[in-house]
Coordinates of C-alpha atoms and ligand atoms in Angstrom, one line a residue:
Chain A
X22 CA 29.6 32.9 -7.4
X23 CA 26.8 32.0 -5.6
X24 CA 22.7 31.5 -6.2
X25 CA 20.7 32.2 -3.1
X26 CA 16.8 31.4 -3.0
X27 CA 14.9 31.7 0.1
X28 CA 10.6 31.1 0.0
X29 CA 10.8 30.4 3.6
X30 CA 8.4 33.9 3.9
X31 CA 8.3 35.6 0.5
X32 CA 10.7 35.0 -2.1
X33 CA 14.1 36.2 -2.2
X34 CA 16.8 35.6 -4.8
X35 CA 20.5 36.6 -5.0
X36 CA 23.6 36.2 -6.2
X37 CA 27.0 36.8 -4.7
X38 CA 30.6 36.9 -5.1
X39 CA 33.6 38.8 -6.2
X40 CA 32.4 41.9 -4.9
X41 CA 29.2 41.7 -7.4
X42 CA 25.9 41.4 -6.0
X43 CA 22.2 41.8 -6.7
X44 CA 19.0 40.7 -5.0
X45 CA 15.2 40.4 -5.9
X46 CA 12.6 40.0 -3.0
X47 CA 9.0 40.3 -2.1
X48 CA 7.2 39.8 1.0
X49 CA 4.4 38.3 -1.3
X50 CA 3.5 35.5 0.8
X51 CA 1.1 33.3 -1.9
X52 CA 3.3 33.6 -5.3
X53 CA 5.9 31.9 -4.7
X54 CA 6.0 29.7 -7.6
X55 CA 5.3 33.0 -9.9
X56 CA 7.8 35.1 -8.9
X57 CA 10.8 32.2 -8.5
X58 CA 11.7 31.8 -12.4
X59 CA 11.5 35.6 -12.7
X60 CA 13.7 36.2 -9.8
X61 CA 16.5 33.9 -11.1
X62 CA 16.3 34.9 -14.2
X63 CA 16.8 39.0 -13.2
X64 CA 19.6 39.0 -10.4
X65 CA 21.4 36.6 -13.0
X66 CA 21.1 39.7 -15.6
X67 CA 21.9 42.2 -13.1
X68 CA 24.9 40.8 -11.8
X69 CA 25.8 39.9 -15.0
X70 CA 26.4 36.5 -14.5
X71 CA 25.7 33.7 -16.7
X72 CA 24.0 30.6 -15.4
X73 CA 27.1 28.8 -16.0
X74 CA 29.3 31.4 -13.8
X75 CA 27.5 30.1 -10.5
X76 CA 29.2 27.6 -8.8
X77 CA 26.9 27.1 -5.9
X78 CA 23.2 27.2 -4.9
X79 CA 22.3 28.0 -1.3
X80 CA 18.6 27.7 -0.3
X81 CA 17.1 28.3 3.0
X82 CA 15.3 25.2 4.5
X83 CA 13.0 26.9 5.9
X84 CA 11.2 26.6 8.5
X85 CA 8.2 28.2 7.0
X86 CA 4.7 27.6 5.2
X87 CA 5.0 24.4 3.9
X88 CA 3.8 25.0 0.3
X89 CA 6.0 28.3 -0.3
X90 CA 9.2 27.0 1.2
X91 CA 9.2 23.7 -1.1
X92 CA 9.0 25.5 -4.0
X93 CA 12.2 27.5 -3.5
X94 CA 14.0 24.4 -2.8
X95 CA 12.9 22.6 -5.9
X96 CA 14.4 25.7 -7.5
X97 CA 17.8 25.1 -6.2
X98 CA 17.9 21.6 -6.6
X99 CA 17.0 22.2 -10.1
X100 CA 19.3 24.9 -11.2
X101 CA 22.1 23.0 -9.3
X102 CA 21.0 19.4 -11.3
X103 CA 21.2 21.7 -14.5
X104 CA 24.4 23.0 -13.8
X105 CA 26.2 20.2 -12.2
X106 CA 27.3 22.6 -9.0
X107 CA 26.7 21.9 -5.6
X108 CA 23.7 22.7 -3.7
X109 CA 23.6 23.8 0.2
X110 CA 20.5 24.1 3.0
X111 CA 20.7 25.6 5.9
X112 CA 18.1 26.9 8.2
X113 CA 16.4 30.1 6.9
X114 CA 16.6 31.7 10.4
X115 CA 20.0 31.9 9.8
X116 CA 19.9 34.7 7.5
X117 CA 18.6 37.0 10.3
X118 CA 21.3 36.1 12.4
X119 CA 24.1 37.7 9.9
X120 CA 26.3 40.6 11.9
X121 CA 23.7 40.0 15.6
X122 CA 25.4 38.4 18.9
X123 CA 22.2 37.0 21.0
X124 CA 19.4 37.2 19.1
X125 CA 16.1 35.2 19.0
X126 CA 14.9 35.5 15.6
X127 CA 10.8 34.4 15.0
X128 CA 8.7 34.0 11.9
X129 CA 5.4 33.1 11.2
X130 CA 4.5 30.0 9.9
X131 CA 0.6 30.3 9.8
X132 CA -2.2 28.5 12.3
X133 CA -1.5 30.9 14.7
X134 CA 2.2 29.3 15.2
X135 CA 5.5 30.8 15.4
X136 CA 9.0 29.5 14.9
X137 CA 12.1 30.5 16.7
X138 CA 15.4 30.0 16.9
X139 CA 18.0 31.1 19.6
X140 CA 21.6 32.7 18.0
X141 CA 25.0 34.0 19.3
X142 CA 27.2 35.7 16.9
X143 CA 25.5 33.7 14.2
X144 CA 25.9 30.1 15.6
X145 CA 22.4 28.5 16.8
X146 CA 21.8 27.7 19.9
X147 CA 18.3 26.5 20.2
X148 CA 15.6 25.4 17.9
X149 CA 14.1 25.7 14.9
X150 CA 11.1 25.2 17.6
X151 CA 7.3 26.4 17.2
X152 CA 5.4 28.7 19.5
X153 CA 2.5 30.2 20.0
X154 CA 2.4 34.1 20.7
X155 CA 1.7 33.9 24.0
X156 CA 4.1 30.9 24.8
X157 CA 7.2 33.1 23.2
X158 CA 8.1 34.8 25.8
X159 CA 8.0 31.8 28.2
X160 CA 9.6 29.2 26.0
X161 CA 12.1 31.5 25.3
X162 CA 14.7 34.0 27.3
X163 CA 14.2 37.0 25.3
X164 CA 15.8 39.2 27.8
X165 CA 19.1 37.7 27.1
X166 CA 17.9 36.7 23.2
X167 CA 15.9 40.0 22.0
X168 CA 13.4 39.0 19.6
X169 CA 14.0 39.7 15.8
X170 CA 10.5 39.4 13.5
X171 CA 11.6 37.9 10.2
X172 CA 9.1 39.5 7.7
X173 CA 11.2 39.0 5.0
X174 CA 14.3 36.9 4.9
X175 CA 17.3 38.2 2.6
X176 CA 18.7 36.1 -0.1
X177 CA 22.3 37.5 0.3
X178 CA 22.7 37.2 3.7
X179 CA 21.5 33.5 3.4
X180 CA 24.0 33.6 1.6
X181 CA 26.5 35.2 3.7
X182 CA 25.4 32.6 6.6
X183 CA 26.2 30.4 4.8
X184 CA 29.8 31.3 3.2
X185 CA 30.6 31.3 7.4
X186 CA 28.9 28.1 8.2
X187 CA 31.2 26.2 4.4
X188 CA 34.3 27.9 6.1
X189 CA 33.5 26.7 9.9
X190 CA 33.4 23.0 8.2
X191 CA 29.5 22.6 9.0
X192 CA 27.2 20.3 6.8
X193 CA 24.8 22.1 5.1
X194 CA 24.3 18.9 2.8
X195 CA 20.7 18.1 3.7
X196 CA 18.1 19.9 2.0
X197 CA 15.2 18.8 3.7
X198 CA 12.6 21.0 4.5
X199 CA 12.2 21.9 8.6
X200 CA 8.6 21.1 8.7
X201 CA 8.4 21.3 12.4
X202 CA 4.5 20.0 11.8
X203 CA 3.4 16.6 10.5
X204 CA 1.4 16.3 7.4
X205 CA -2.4 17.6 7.9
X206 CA -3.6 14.4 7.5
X207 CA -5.6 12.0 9.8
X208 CA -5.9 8.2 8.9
X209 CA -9.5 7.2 7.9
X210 CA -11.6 5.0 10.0
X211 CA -13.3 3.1 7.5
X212 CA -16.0 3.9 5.8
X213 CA -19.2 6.0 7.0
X214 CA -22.5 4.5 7.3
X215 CA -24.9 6.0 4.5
X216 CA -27.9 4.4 5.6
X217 CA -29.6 3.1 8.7
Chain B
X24 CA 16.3 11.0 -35.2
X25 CA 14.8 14.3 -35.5
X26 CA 12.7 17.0 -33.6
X27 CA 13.6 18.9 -30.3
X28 CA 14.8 17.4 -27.3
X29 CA 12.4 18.2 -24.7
X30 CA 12.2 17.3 -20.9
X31 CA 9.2 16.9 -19.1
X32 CA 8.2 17.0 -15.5
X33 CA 4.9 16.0 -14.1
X34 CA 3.9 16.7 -10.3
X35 CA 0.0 17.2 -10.5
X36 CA -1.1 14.5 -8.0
X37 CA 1.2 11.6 -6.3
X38 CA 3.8 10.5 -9.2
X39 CA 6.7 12.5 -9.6
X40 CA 7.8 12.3 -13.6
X41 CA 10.3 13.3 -15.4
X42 CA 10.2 12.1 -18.8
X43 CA 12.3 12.9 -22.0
X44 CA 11.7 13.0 -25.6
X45 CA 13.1 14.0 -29.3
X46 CA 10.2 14.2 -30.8
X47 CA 8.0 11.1 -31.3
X48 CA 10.7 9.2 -29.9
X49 CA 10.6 8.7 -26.1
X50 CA 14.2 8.4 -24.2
X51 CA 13.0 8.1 -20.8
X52 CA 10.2 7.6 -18.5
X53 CA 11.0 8.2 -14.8
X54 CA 8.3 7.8 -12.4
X55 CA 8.9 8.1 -8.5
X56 CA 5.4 7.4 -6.7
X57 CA 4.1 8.2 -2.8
X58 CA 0.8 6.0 -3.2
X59 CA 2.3 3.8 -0.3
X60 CA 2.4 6.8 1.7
X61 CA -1.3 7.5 0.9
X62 CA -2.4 4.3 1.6
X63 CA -3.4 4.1 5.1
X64 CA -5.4 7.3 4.8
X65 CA -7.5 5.4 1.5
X66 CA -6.9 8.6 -1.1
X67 CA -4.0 10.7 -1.9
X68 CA -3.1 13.3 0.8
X69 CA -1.6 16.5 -0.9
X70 CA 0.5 17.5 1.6
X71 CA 1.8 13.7 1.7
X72 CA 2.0 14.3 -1.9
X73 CA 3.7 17.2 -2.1
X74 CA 6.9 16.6 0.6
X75 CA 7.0 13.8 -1.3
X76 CA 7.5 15.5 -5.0
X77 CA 10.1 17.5 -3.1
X78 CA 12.1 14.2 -2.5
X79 CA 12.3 12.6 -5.6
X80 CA 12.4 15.9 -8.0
X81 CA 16.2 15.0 -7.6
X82 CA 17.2 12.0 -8.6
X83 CA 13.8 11.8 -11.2
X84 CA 15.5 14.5 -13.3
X85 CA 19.3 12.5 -12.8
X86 CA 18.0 8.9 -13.5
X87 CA 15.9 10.3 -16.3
X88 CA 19.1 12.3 -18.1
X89 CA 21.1 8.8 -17.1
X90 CA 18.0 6.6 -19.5
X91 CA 17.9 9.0 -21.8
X92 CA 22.0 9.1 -22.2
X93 CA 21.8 13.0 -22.9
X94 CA 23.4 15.7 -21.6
X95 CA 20.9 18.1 -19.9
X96 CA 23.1 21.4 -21.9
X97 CA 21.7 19.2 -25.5
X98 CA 18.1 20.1 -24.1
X99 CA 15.9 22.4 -26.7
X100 CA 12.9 23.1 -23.9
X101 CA 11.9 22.4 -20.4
X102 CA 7.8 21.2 -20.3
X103 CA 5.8 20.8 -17.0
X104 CA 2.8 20.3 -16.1
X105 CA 0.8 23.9 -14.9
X106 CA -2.5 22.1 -13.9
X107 CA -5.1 21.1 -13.3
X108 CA -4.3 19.1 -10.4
X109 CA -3.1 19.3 -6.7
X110 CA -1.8 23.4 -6.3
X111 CA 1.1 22.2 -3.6
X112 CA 2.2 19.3 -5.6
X113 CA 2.0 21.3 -9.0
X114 CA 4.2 24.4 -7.5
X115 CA 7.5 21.8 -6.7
X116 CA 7.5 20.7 -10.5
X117 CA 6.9 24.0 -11.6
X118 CA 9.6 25.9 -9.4
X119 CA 12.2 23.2 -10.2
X120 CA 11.2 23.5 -14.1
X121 CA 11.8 27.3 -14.4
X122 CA 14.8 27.3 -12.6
X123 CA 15.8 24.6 -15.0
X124 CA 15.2 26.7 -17.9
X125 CA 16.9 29.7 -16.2
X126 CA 20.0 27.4 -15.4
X127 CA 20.2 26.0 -19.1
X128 CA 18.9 29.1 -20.7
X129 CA 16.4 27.4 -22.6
X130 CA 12.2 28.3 -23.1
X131 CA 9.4 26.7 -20.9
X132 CA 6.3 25.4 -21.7
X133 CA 3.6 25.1 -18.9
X134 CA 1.3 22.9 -20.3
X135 CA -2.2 21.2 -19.5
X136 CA -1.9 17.6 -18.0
X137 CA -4.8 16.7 -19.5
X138 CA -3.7 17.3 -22.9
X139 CA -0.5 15.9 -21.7
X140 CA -2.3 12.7 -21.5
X141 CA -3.1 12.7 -25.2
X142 CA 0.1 13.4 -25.9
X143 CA 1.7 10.4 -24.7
X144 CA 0.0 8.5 -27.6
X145 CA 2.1 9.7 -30.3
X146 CA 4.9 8.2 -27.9
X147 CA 3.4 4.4 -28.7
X148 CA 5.9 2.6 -30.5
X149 CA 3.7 1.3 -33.6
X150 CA 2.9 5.0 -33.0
X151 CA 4.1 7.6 -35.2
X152 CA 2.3 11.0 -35.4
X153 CA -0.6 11.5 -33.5
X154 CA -3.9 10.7 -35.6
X155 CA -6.4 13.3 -35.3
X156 CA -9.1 13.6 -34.4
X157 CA -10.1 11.6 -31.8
X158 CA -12.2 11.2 -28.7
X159 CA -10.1 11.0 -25.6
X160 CA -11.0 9.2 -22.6
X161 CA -9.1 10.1 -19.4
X162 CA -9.9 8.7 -16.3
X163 CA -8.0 8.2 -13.5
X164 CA -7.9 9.0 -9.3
X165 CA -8.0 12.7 -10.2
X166 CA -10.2 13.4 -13.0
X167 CA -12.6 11.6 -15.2
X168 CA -12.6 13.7 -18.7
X169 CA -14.1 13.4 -22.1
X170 CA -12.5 15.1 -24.1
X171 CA -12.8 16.2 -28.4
X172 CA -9.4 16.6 -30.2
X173 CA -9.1 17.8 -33.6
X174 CA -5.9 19.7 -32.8
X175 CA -3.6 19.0 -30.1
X176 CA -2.5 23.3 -30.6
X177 CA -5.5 24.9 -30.8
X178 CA -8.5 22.7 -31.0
X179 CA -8.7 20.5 -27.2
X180 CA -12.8 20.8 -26.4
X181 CA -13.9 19.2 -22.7
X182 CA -17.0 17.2 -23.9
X183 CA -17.7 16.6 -20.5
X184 CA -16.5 15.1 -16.7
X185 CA -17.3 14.1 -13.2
X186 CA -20.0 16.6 -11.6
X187 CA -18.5 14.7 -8.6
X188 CA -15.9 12.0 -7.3
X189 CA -13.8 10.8 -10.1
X190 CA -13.9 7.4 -11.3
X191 CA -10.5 6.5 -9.7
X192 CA -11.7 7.8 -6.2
X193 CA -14.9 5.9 -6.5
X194 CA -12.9 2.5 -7.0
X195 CA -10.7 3.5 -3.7
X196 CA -13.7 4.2 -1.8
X197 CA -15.5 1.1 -3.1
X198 CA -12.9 -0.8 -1.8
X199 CA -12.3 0.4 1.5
X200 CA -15.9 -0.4 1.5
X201 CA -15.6 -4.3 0.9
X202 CA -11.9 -4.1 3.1
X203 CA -10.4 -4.2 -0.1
X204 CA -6.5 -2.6 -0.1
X205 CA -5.0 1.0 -1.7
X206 CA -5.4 1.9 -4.7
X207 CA -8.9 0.4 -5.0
X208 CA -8.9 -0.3 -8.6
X209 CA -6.4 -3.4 -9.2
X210 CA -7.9 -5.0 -6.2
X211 CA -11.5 -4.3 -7.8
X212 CA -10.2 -5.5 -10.9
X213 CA -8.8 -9.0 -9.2
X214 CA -11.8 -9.7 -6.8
X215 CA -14.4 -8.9 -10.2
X216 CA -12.8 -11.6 -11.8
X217 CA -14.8 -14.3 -9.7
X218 CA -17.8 -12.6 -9.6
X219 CA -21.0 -12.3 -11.6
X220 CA -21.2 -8.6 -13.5
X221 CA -25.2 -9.2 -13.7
X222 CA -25.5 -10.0 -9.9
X223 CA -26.8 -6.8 -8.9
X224 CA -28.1 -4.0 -11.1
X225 CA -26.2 -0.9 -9.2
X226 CA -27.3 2.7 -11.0
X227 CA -25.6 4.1 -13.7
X228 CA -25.2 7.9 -13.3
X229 CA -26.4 10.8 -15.2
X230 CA -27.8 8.2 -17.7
X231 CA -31.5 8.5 -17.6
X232 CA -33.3 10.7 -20.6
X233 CA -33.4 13.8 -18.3
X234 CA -29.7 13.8 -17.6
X235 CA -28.8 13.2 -21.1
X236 CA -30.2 16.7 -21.7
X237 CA -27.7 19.0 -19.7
X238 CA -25.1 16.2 -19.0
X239 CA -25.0 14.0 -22.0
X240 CA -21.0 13.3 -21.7
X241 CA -21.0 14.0 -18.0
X242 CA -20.3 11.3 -14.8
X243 CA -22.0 11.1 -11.9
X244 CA -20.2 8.4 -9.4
X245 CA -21.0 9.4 -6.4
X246 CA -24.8 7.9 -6.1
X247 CA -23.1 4.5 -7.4
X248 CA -21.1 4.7 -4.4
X249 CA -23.6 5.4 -2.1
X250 CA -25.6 2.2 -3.6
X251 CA -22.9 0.3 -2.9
X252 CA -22.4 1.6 0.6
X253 CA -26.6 0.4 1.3
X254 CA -26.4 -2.8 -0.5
X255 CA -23.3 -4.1 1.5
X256 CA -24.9 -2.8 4.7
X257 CA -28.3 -4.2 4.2
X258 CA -27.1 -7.2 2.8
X259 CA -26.3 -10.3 5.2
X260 CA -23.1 -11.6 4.2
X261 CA -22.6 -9.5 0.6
X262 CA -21.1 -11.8 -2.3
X263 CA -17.7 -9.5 -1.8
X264 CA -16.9 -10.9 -6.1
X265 CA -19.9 -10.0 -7.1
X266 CA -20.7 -6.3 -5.5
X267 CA -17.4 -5.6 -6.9
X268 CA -18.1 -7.6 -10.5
X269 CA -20.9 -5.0 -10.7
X270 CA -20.1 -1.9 -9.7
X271 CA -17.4 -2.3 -12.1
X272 CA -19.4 -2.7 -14.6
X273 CA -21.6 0.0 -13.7
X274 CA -18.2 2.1 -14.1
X275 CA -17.2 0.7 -17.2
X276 CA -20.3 0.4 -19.1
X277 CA -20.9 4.3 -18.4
X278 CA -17.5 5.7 -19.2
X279 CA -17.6 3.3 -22.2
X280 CA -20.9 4.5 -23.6
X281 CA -21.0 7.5 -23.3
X282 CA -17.3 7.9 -24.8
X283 CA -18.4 5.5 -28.2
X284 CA -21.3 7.8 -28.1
X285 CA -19.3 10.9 -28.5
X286 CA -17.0 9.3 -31.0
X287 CA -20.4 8.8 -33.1
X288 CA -22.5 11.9 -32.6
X289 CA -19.0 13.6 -33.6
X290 CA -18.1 11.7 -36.3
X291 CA -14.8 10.7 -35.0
X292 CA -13.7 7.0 -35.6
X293 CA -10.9 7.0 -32.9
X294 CA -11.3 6.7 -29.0
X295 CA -7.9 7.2 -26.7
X296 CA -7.8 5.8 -23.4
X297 CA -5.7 7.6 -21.2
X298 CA -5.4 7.7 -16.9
X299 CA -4.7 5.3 -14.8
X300 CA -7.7 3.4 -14.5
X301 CA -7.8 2.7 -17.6
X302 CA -5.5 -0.3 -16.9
X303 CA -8.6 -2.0 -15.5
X304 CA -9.3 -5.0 -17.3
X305 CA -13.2 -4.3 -17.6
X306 CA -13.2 -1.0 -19.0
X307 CA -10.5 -1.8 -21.6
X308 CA -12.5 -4.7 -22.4
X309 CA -15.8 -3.1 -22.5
X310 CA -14.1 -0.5 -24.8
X311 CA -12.6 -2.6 -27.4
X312 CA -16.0 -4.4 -27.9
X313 CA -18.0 -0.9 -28.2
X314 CA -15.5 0.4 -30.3
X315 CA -15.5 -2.4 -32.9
X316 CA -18.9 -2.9 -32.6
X317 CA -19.0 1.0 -34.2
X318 CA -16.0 0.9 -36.3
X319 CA -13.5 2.5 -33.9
X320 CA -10.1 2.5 -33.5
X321 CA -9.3 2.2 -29.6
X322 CA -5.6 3.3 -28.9
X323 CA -4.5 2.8 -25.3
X324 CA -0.7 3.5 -24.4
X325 CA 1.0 1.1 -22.6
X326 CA 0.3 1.4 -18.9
X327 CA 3.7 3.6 -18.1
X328 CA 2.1 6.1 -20.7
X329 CA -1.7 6.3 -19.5
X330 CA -0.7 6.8 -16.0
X331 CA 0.8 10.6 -14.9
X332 CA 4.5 10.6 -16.0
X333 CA 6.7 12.8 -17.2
X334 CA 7.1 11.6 -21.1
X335 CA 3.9 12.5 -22.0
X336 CA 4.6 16.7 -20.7
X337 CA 8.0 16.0 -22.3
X338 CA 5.5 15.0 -25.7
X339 CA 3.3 17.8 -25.9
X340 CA 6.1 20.1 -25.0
X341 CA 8.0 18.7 -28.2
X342 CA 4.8 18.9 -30.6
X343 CA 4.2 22.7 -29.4
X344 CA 7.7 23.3 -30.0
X345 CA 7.9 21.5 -33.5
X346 CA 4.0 23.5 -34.5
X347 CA 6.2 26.8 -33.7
X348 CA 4.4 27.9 -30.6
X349 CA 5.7 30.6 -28.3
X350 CA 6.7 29.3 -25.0
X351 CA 5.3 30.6 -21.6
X352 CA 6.3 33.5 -19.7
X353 CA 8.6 32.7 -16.9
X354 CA 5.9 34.3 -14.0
X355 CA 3.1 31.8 -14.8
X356 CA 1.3 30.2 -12.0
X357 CA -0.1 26.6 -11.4
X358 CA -3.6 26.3 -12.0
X359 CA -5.2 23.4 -10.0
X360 CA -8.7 23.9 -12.3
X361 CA -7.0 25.0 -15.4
X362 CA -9.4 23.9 -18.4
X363 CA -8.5 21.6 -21.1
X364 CA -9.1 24.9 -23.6
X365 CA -5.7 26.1 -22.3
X366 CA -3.3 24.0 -23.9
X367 CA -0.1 26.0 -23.2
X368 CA -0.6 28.6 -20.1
Ligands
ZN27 ZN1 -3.6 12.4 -15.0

């Protein structure tokens, strides 16, 4: 059985296995951190599946707006601590890519930026890399790779991506987040003159 | 031993705790800290602050269940800390705390950090329960509070705080001022140690008669920075000991009087320090004199208690689960201003 949380865009939760299945999403892009607990709590309910019936978390890595995105991870690091299971990352894009062939799939990650990544039949080919909306259709081949928006990205088929990507032997071990951007942050240059 | 078993995590600014209690009686106090990561920039950077909560939520919460030598499944409640503080930094401790609760199927209490810092007193080993009321004084890089506790429940009351920079972000920028190192205040602390207090009389803020009116146990640091700034640029060759001998004791004697003066206006004999600056030698100093002076009792928890940690969220969590309080819904959000009124959100 496995717990799926993505806050890559809005927040999505699943979980999935043995033919059970139930999902909670909204494309709320600012309430993350409100809706996570909630989420967890109610697809756990519906599937009816104790906490201790899940034997793996999956969490999409993003890439996304920095401040959602971490708290979905936190989430699945945290229910995976508490329950002693493993825990799994993989690129959020991924999701989109479930049951396509070529496929470039784009989201939104604010300051005018967009991220994209390049899939056939749901392996990656190119990217996580950012764009601008004008520089898409250069950057990228999207004659051959037809453009997918990812408004929302779906818990279960996270989920799914990532039961092929386990059973392909891939590494989905590191959790950390696909920034794609440094930290907003410039080093200070000493102190200002006040006076004078 | 008695009382629940709580874990507390604490993400509001650039330490990532996880602290755990049973009761009064604290288990484990796991701090993982970015202020090297901040350092070149001279203050805390939230988003530095936040990718770095991310990384150490993990293996906080393990080495803190490892100290504590408890199984997470024996936990009665999951605390964290819902604001005020940094909102990016705040959301990875509270997304990993209610997942926690989901996971064990336990309750969650958001709580206040500042109240959290009171907490941590009861935590002192020649502690034992918390002794109420008192007058707590909480200062550190992100806030500068005076705060009135008769009840740690249902009776916190903000007496008064920085209009401005807090007193922590005045030492930093003090010393980037005088090329002093990150974090500003230990390196104050050292340098003051040579120099004379008396040297130069720098401004003490929102002291005069007319700001005693509408700001009696408010701060003002911000001018006492900027006094500095001019006296160190109009100064040929500045006595570096003594500018920082007495701004520090521009800081100290303020936050000092003002708190005694609170503890006697409201006929409270009790003053908590709490915050990281108040490991500065000064303003503990300063304190203890004012205090006996007026028949006070000063309590300050030992330095991995007054800074932000984990134990003390884990402590308040226990004492609103032992007073019977309802825990927090599971859709609460942070609150980077949250006031001190809100005890549990
Ligand atoms: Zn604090």
């Amino acid at each position: 059985m496995i717990l799926a949380i993505d806050t890559s865009v809005g927040t999505s939760v699943a979980v999935i296995g043995d033919g059970i299945i139930a999902e909670a999403s909204t494309v709320d892009t600012r309430s993350h951190a409100e809706y996570i607990g909630v989420f967890i709590d109610r697809v756990l309910t519906e599937a009816g599946v104790t906490p201790a019936e899940v034997t793996r978390v999956v969490t999409g890595i993003g890439p996304g707006a920095f401040t959602g995105l971490r708290v979905g991870i936190a989430a699945g690091i945290a229910f995976a601590v508490g329950r002693g299971i493993p825990i799994s990352g993989l690129p959020s894009h991924d999701a989109i890519s479930v049951g396509r062939g070529a496929c470039t799939v784009v989201s939104d990650v604010r300051r005018r930026e967009l991220a994209w990544t390049t899939y056939r039949d749901g392996v990656s080919l190119n990217g996580p890399r950012l764009a601008t909306e004008s520089s898409l259709a250069i950057d990228v081949d999207l004659d051959t790779f037809p453009e997918v928006r990812a408004v929302q990205i779906s818990a279960a088929l996270l989920a799914t991506a990532a039961q092929n990507r386990l059973d392909r032997g891939d590494d989905l071990s590191s959790l950390r987040p696909l920034y794609l951007r440094a930290p907003d942050a410039t080093p200070s240059k000493g102190p200002k003159r006040v006076s004078g | 031993m008695n009382g629940p078993l709580v874990l507390g995590i604490e993400s509001s600014c650039d330490e990532t705790g996880v602290g755990i209690v049973r009761g009064t009686t604290l288990l484990a106090n796991v701090i993982a800290s970015s202020m090297d990561e901040h350092a070149v920039f001279g203050g805390v950077v939230p988003e530095i602050a936040a990718r770095a909560h991310l990384e150490a939520i993990r293996g906080t919460i393990e080495a803190a269940v490892a100290e504590a030598n408890i199984r997470l499944d024996d936990l009665d409640a999951i605390a964290v800390a819902a604001g005020p503080g940094l909102a990016g930094a705040l959301m990875v401790g509270v997304g990993a705390a209610k997942a926690l609760a989901v996971a064990l199927d336990r309750p969650i209490f958001g709580v206040n950090h500042l109240v959290g810092h009171v907490g941590a007193d009861v935590l002192r080993e020649d502690g034992g329960a918390i002794e109420l009321p008192t007058v707590a004084l909480l200062v550190s890089g992100g806030h500068t509070s005076l705060l009135l506790v008769r009840d740690l429940v249902t009776d916190v009351v903000l007496l008064g705080e920085t209009i401005d920079d807090a007193a922590g972000e005045a030492f930093d920028k003090v010393a980037r001022l005088l090329g002093l190192p990150y974090p500003g205040g230990p390196h104050i602390d050292r340098v003051a140690t040579d120099g004379d207090p008396t040297a130069i009389r720098f401004p003490r803020g929102l002291t005069l008669p007319k700001d005693l009116i509408d700001h009696r146990y408010d701060f003002s640091f911000s001018g006492l920075k900027t006094a500095v700034a001019r006296y160190v640029e109009s100064t040929e060759r500045p006595s570096i000991a003594d500018v920082a001998a007495s701004f520090r004791e521009s800081v100290a004697d303020v936050l000092t009087k003002k708190a005694v003066a609170a503890c006697v206006e409201h006929g409270v004999d009790r003053l908590l320090l709490g915050g990281g600056v108040a490991a500065n030698a000064r303003i503990r100093a300063l304190a203890a004199e004012r205090c006996a002076e007026n028949g006070i009792e000063l309590r300050v928890p030992p330095l991995n208690l007054c800074t932000d940690n984990g134990a003390m969220i884990a402590a308040l969590g226990a004492h609103l689960v032992s007073r019977g309080v309802a825990p927090s819904d599971l859709d609460f959000a942070v609150q980077s201003t949250l006031s001190v009124e809100t005890i549990r959100v």
